[in-house]
């Protein structure tokens, strides 16, 4: 899977050369047809030129998302190369899990306390008090956004990875320094393996 993501990343190099933090004023609705089919499965690749997270894949561990995290603890039916696999449904972003397993859905907390923190809940686990679960969309460039805004990655996460936050207008969410805005590019996975991702 990583090889497939890297190949896609190579093809996108020219288009992403001027990658900057997505505008917070853009529309959450797709501006045109997306390359990801309805109910299609995809990985999320970070695009931020000349940075440690450029072309980094997204993994899920301990109820949160990370870039460049070498270990995930996910139990999968095959090898996804350590990358998490997602799908969209009714504005919600879900992890692709095994049949019969509890759903694992992404949430975002943009409140003053949450500052844009992201995570995922499993089954009846619930979400934080100010957590939002709908508003995810993929545009015609296959870029993922949440209610029209992009994402930040902050260093210092477990295993040397970068934690993923929604851009809530705070440059150092959670007090983290060195955070970078990035474009979250959805990369279609034609034959992904379902997983059960670890919980906090």
Coordinates of C-alpha atoms in Angstrom, one line a residue:
X1 CA 0.0 0.0 0.0
X2 CA 2.8 2.4 0.9
X3 CA 4.3 1.9 -2.6
X4 CA 1.0 2.7 -4.1
X5 CA 0.8 5.9 -2.0
X6 CA 4.3 6.8 -2.9
X7 CA 3.6 6.4 -6.6
X8 CA 0.6 8.6 -6.3
X9 CA 2.7 11.1 -4.3
X10 CA 5.3 11.2 -7.0
X11 CA 2.7 12.0 -9.6
X12 CA 1.4 14.8 -7.4
X13 CA 4.7 16.5 -6.8
X14 CA 4.3 19.2 -9.4
X15 CA 0.8 20.0 -8.3
X16 CA 1.8 20.2 -4.6
X17 CA 5.0 22.2 -5.1
X18 CA 3.2 25.4 -3.9
X19 CA 1.3 23.6 -1.1
X20 CA 0.2 26.0 1.7
X21 CA -2.2 25.8 4.6
X22 CA -5.7 25.4 3.1
X23 CA -7.9 28.5 3.3
X24 CA -10.3 28.7 6.2
X25 CA -12.8 30.5 4.0
X26 CA -13.1 27.7 1.4
X27 CA -16.4 25.8 1.0
X28 CA -16.8 22.4 2.7
X29 CA -18.8 21.1 -0.2
X30 CA -16.9 19.5 -3.1
X31 CA -16.4 22.0 -5.9
X32 CA -16.6 19.3 -8.6
X33 CA -16.4 15.6 -9.1
X34 CA -14.0 13.8 -6.8
X35 CA -11.7 11.0 -7.9
X36 CA -12.8 8.9 -4.9
X37 CA -16.0 7.0 -5.7
X38 CA -19.0 6.9 -3.4
X39 CA -18.2 4.6 -0.5
X40 CA -14.6 4.3 -1.8
X41 CA -11.8 3.5 0.5
X42 CA -8.8 5.8 0.7
X43 CA -5.6 6.6 2.7
X44 CA -4.7 10.2 3.6
X45 CA -1.3 11.6 2.5
X46 CA 0.1 14.9 3.8
X47 CA 1.3 17.4 1.3
X48 CA 3.6 20.2 2.6
X49 CA 6.6 20.9 0.3
X50 CA 10.1 21.0 1.8
X51 CA 8.9 19.7 5.2
X52 CA 9.4 16.5 7.2
X53 CA 5.7 15.6 6.7
X54 CA 5.6 15.9 2.9
X55 CA 4.2 12.7 1.4
X56 CA 3.7 11.3 5.0
X57 CA 0.9 8.7 5.4
X58 CA -1.7 8.8 8.1
X59 CA -2.0 6.2 10.8
X60 CA -4.5 5.6 13.6
X61 CA -3.5 4.6 17.1
X62 CA -4.9 5.0 20.6
X63 CA -8.0 6.9 19.3
X64 CA -6.0 9.5 17.4
X65 CA -4.4 10.2 14.0
X66 CA -0.8 10.7 13.3
X67 CA 1.7 11.3 10.5
X68 CA 5.1 9.5 10.3
X69 CA 4.2 7.2 13.2
X70 CA 6.1 3.9 12.7
X71 CA 3.8 1.7 14.8
X72 CA 0.0 1.6 15.0
X73 CA -1.2 -1.4 17.0
X74 CA -3.9 -2.0 14.5
X75 CA -5.1 -5.6 13.9
X76 CA -5.7 -6.0 10.2
X77 CA -6.7 -8.9 7.9
X78 CA -3.6 -8.0 5.7
X79 CA -0.8 -5.5 5.4
X80 CA -1.8 -1.8 4.7
X81 CA 1.8 -0.7 5.2
X82 CA 0.9 0.9 8.5
X83 CA -1.4 3.4 6.9
X84 CA -5.0 3.9 8.1
X85 CA -7.8 3.4 5.6
X86 CA -10.9 5.6 5.6
X87 CA -14.3 6.2 3.9
X88 CA -16.8 9.0 3.9
X89 CA -20.5 8.5 4.8
X90 CA -23.1 11.3 5.2
X91 CA -20.4 13.8 6.0
X92 CA -18.7 11.5 8.6
X93 CA -15.2 10.1 8.3
X94 CA -14.8 6.5 9.3
X95 CA -12.0 4.0 9.6
X96 CA -12.4 0.9 7.4
X97 CA -13.0 -1.8 10.0
X98 CA -13.7 -5.6 9.7
X99 CA -17.3 -6.8 9.2
X100 CA -19.2 -6.9 12.5
X101 CA -16.7 -4.8 14.4
X102 CA -17.9 -1.6 16.1
X103 CA -17.7 1.4 13.8
X104 CA -14.8 3.8 14.4
X105 CA -15.7 7.3 13.5
X106 CA -13.6 10.5 13.5
X107 CA -14.5 13.5 15.6
X108 CA -13.1 17.0 15.9
X109 CA -13.2 19.4 18.9
X110 CA -12.8 23.0 17.8
X111 CA -13.8 24.5 21.1
X112 CA -11.5 26.7 23.3
X113 CA -10.6 23.6 25.2
X114 CA -10.2 21.3 22.2
X115 CA -8.4 23.8 19.9
X116 CA -9.0 21.5 16.9
X117 CA -7.9 18.2 18.4
X118 CA -9.0 15.1 16.3
X119 CA -9.7 11.6 17.4
X120 CA -12.0 8.6 16.7
X121 CA -14.6 6.9 18.8
X122 CA -15.3 3.2 18.8
X123 CA -18.8 1.8 18.9
X124 CA -20.7 3.3 21.9
X125 CA -17.6 5.1 23.3
X126 CA -19.1 8.5 22.5
X127 CA -17.3 11.7 21.6
X128 CA -16.0 14.7 23.7
X129 CA -18.6 17.2 24.9
X130 CA -17.8 19.6 22.1
X131 CA -16.9 16.9 19.5
X132 CA -18.3 17.2 16.0
X133 CA -18.6 14.2 13.7
X134 CA -19.9 15.5 10.4
X135 CA -18.6 18.1 8.0
X136 CA -15.8 16.1 6.3
X137 CA -15.7 16.5 2.5
X138 CA -13.3 15.7 -0.4
X139 CA -13.0 18.4 -3.1
X140 CA -12.2 18.1 -6.8
X141 CA -8.5 17.9 -6.1
X142 CA -9.1 15.0 -3.7
X143 CA -8.2 17.2 -0.7
X144 CA -10.0 16.4 2.5
X145 CA -11.3 19.3 4.7
X146 CA -13.5 19.7 7.7
X147 CA -16.3 22.3 7.4
X148 CA -14.2 24.1 4.8
X149 CA -10.9 24.2 6.8
X150 CA -7.7 22.2 6.5
X151 CA -5.4 20.5 9.0
X152 CA -2.3 21.1 11.1
X153 CA 0.4 18.5 12.1
X154 CA 2.3 19.0 15.3
X155 CA 5.6 17.3 16.2
X156 CA 6.3 15.4 19.5
X157 CA 3.6 12.7 19.1
X158 CA 4.2 9.1 20.3
X159 CA 6.8 7.1 18.4
X160 CA 8.2 10.3 16.9
X161 CA 5.1 11.0 14.9
X162 CA 3.1 14.2 14.3
X163 CA -0.4 14.6 15.8
X164 CA -3.1 15.8 13.4
X165 CA -5.4 18.7 14.3
X166 CA -8.1 20.6 12.4
X167 CA -7.0 24.2 11.8
X168 CA -9.1 26.1 14.4
X169 CA -7.1 29.3 14.0
X170 CA -4.6 28.5 16.7
X171 CA -1.0 28.2 15.5
X172 CA 0.1 26.1 18.6
X173 CA -2.8 23.9 19.5
X174 CA -2.4 22.2 22.9
X175 CA 0.8 24.2 23.4
X176 CA 2.6 22.3 20.7
X177 CA 5.3 24.3 18.9
X178 CA 6.5 23.8 15.3
X179 CA 3.1 22.9 13.9
X180 CA 2.7 22.9 10.1
X181 CA -0.4 23.4 8.0
X182 CA -0.8 20.7 5.3
X183 CA -3.1 19.6 2.6
X184 CA -4.7 16.2 3.3
X185 CA -4.8 14.4 0.0
X186 CA -7.2 11.4 -0.3
X187 CA -5.5 8.5 -2.2
X188 CA -7.9 5.8 -3.4
X189 CA -7.2 2.3 -2.2
X190 CA -8.7 -0.3 -4.6
X191 CA -7.9 -3.4 -2.4
X192 CA -7.5 -2.3 1.2
X193 CA -7.6 -4.6 4.2
X194 CA -10.0 -3.9 7.0
X195 CA -8.6 -3.3 10.5
X196 CA -9.6 -2.7 14.1
X197 CA -7.6 0.3 15.3
X198 CA -6.4 0.6 18.8
X199 CA -8.3 2.6 21.4
X200 CA -7.1 5.0 24.1

